[in-house]
Short mmCIF file of C-alpha atoms and ligand atoms in Angstrom, two decimals:
data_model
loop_
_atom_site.label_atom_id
_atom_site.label_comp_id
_atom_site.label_asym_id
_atom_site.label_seq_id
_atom_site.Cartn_x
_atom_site.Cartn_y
_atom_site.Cartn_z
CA UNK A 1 16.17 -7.73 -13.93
CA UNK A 2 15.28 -4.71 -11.33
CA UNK A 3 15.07 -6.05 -7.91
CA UNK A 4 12.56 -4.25 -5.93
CA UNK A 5 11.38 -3.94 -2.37
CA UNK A 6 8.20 -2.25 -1.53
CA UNK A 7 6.92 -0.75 1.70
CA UNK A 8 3.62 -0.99 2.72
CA UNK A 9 1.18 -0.26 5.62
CA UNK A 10 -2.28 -1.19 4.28
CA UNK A 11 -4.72 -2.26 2.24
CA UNK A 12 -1.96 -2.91 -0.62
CA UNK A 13 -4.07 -2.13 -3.34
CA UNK A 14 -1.27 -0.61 -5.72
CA UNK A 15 1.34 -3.56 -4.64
CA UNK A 16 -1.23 -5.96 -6.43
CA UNK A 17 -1.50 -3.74 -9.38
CA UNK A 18 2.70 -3.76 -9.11
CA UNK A 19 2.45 -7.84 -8.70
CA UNK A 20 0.06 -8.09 -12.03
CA UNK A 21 1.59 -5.98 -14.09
CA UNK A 22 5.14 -7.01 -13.55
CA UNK A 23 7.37 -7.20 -16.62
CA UNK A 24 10.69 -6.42 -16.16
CA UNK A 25 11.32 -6.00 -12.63
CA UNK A 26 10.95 -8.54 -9.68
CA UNK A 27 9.53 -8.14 -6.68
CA UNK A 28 12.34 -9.40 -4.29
CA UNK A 29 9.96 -8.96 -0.80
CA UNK A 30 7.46 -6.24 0.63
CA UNK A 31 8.18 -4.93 3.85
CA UNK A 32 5.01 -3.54 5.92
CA UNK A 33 5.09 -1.40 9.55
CA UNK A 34 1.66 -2.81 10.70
CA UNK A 35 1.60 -6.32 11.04
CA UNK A 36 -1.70 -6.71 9.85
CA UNK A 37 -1.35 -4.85 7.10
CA UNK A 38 -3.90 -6.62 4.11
CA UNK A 39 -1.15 -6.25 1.27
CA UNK A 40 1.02 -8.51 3.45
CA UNK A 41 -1.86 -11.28 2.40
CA UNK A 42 -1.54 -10.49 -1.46
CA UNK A 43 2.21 -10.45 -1.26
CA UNK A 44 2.05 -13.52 0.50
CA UNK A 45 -0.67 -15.31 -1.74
CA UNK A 46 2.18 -14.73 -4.93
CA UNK A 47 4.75 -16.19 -3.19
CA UNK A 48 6.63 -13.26 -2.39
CA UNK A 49 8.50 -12.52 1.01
CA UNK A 50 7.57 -10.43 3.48
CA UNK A 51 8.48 -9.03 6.30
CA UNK A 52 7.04 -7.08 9.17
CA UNK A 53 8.92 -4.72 11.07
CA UNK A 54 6.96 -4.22 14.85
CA UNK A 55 6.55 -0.95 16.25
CA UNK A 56 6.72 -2.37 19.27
CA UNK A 57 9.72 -4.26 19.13
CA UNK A 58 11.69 -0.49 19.01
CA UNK A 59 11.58 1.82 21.86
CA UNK A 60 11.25 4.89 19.59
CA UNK A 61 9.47 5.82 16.28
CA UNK A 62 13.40 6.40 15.11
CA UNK A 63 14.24 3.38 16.41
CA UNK A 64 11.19 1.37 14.43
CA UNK A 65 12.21 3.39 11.49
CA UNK A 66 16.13 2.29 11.62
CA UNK A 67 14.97 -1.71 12.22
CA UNK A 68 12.75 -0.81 8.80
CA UNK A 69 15.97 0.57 6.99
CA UNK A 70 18.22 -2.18 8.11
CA UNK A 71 15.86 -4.61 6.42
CA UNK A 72 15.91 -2.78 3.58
CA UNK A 73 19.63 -3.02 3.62
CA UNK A 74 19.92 -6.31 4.45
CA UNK A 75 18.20 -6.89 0.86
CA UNK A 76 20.21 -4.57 -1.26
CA UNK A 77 17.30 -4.01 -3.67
CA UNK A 78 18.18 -2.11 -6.90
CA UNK A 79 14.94 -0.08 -6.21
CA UNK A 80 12.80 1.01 -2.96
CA UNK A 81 8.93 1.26 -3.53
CA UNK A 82 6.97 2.83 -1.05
CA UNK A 83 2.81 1.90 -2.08
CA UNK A 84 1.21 3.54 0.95
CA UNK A 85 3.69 3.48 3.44
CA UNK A 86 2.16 5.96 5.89
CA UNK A 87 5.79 6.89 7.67
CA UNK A 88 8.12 9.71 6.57
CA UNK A 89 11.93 8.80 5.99
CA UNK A 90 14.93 10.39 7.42
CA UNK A 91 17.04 12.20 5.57
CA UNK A 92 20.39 10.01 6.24
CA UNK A 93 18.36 7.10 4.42
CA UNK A 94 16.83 9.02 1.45
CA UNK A 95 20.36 10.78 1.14
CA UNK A 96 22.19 7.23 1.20
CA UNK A 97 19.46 6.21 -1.56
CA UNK A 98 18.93 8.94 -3.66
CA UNK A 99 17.90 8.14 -7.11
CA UNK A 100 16.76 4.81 -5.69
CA UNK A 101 13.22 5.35 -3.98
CA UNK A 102 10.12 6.06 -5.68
CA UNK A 103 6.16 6.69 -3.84
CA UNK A 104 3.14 7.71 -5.26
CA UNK A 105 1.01 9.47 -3.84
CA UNK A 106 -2.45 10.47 -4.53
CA UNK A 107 -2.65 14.44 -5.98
CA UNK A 108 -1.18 16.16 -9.17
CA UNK A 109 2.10 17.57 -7.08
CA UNK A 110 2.95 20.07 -6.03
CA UNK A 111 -0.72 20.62 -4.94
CA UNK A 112 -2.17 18.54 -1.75
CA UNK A 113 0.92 17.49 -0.49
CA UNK A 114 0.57 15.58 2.51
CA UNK A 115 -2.75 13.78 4.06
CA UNK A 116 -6.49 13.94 2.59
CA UNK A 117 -5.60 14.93 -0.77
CA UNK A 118 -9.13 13.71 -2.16
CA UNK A 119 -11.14 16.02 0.29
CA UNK A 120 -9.27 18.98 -0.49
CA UNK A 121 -8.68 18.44 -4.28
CA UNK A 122 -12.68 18.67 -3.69
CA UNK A 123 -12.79 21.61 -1.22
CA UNK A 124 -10.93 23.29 -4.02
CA UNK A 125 -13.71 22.11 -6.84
CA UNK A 126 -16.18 23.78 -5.04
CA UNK A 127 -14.42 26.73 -3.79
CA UNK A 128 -13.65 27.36 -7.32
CA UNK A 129 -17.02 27.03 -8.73
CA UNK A 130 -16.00 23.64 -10.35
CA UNK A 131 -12.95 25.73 -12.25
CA UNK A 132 -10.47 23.59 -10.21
CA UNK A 133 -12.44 19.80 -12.52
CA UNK A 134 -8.54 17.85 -12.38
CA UNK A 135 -7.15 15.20 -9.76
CA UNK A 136 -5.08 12.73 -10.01
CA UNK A 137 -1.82 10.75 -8.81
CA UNK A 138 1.90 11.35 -9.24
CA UNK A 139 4.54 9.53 -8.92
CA UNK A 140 8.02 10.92 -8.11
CA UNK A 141 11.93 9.95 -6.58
CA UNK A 142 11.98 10.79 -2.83
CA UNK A 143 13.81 13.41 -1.38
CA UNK A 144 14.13 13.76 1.93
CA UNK A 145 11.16 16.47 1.94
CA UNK A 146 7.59 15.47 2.36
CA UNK A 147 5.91 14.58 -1.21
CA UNK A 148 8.81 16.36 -2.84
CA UNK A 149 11.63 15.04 -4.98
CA UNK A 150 11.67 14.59 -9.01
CA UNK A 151 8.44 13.76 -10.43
CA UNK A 152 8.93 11.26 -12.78
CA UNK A 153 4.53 10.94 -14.17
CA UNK A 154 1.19 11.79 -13.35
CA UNK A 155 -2.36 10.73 -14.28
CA UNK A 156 -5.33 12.57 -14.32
CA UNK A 157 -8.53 12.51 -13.95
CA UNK A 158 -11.82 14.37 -13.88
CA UNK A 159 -14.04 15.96 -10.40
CA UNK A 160 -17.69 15.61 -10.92
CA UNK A 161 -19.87 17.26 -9.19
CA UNK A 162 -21.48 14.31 -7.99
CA UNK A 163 -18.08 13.41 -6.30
CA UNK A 164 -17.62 12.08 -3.08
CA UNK A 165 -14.65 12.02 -1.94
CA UNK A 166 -14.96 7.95 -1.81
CA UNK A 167 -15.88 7.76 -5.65
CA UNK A 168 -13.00 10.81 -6.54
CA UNK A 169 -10.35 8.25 -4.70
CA UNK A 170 -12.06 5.43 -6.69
CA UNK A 171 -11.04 7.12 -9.83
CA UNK A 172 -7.85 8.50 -8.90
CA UNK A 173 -6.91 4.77 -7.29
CA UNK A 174 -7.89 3.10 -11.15
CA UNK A 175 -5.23 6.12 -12.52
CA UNK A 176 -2.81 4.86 -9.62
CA UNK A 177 -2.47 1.42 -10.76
CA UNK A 178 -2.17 1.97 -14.40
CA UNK A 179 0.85 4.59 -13.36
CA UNK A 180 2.63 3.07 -11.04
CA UNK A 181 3.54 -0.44 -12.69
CA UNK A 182 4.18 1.33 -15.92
CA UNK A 183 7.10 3.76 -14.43
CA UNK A 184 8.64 1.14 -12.65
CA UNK A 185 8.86 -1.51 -16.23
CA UNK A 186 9.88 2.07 -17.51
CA UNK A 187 12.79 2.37 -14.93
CA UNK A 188 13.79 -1.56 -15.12
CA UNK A 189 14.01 -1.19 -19.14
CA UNK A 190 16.36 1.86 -18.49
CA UNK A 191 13.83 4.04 -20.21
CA UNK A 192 13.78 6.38 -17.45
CA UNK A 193 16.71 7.57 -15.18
CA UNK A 194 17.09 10.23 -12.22
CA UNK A 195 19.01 13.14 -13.00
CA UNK A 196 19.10 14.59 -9.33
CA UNK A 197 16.65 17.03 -9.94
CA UNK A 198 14.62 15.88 -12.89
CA UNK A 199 14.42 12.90 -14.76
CA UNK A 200 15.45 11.85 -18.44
CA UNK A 201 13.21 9.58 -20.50
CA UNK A 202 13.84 7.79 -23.78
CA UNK A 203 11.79 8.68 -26.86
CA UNK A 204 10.20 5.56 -26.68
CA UNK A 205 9.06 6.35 -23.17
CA UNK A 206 7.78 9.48 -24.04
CA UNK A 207 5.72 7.76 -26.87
CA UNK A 208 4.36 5.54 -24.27
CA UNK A 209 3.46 7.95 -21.70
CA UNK A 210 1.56 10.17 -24.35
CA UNK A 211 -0.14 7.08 -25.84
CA UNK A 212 -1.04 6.13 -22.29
CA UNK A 213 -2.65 9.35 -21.43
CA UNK A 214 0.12 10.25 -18.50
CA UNK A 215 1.78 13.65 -18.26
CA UNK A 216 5.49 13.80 -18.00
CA UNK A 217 7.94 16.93 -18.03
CA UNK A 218 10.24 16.71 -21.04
CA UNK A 219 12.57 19.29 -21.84
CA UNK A 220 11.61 21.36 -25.17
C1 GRF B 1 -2.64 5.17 -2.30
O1 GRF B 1 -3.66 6.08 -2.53
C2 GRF B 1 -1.30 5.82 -2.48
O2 GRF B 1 -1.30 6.82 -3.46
C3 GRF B 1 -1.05 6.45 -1.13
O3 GRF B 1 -1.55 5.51 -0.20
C4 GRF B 1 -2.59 4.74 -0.83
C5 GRF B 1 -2.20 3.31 -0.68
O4 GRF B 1 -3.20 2.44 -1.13
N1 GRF B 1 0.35 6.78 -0.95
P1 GRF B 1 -2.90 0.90 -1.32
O5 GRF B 1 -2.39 0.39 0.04
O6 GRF B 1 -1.88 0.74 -2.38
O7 GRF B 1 -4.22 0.28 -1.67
#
């Protein structure tokens, strides 16, 4: 069984999907920076441990982010999940971890790396004369760039003119928790595995992934 630990900072929307759709990995606790973080409530309501580490118990935003890491340590999990963990790791931990941290974040990577993805995957609908119709979600091992790393899958989905950019995060949120749970059963069952700077997948995985609807880079 693949132990994980996931970071949070909000509404926990994704760490619910992660809790429901568990299979063959375990949620071993759910760390959160913000105290009153809502996904702290969900992991709490399935019995799961949490912890929250205060900003204000550390004198510097290095500081916080070291007490965060040492819990993480302290728990040894086979996997880190970050689901909306709005803080940015230092290299010395994603360097110590590589191959063992995964985030998803909301945009088809490369593009709209970063903050407000859903505003400017529509800025770049309209600037385009609705050319520029796909969104979606990625998810991909963490390096110690911003939204970098190997991409491991991404779902899409369509812009409508219509959009908003709270109904385009609607739809790119339903893609997010169909993805997310679904690469991390994929990692626990060994179907998946980071190569440094891509990642390998079994042919049943790929089978999956295509059935599924996600995209996924496979050698030809
Ligand atoms: C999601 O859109 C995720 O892609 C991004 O932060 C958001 C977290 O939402 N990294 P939730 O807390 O999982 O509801």
């Amino acid at each position: 069984m693949l132990n994980i630990v996931v970071l949070i900072s909000g509404r926990g929307s994704n760490l619910n999907a992660l809790i429901e759709q568990v299979r063959s990995y375990q949620i071993q606790a759910v760390i959160s920076d913000k105290p009153d973080a809502l996904g702290l409530d969900i992991a709490h309501d399935a019995g799961i441990d949490t912890f929250s580490v205060l900003r204000e118990s550390s004198q510097t935003l290095i500081q916080h982010k070291q007490a965060i890491y040492a819990q993480v340590e302290a728990l040894q999990p086979d996997l880190l999940v970050l689901a909306g963990f709005m803080q940015i790791l230092e290299k010395d931990f994603t360097e110590r971890h590589r191959g063992q941290i995964i985030n998803i974040h909301p945009s088809l990577l490369p593009a709209f790396k970063g903050l407000h993805t859903h505003q400017r995957a529509l800025d770049a609908y309209h600037s385009s004369q609705g050319q520029q119709t796909l969104h979606g979600c990625s998810v991909h091992y963490v390096d110690y760039e911003v939204d970098s790393g190997a991409l491991i899958a991404q779902a899409e989905c369509p812009i409508y003119a219509s959009d908003t950019t709270d109904t385009l995060a609607a739809r790119v949120l339903e893609q997010e928790h169909r993805l997310f749970p679904w690469v991390i059963n994929q990692i626990a069952e060994h179907a998946i595995h980071y190569q440094q700077k891509y990642v390998d997948f079994s042919t049943q995985a790929v089978q999956e992934s295509r059935a599924l609807g996600f995209q996924i880079k496979v050698p030809v």
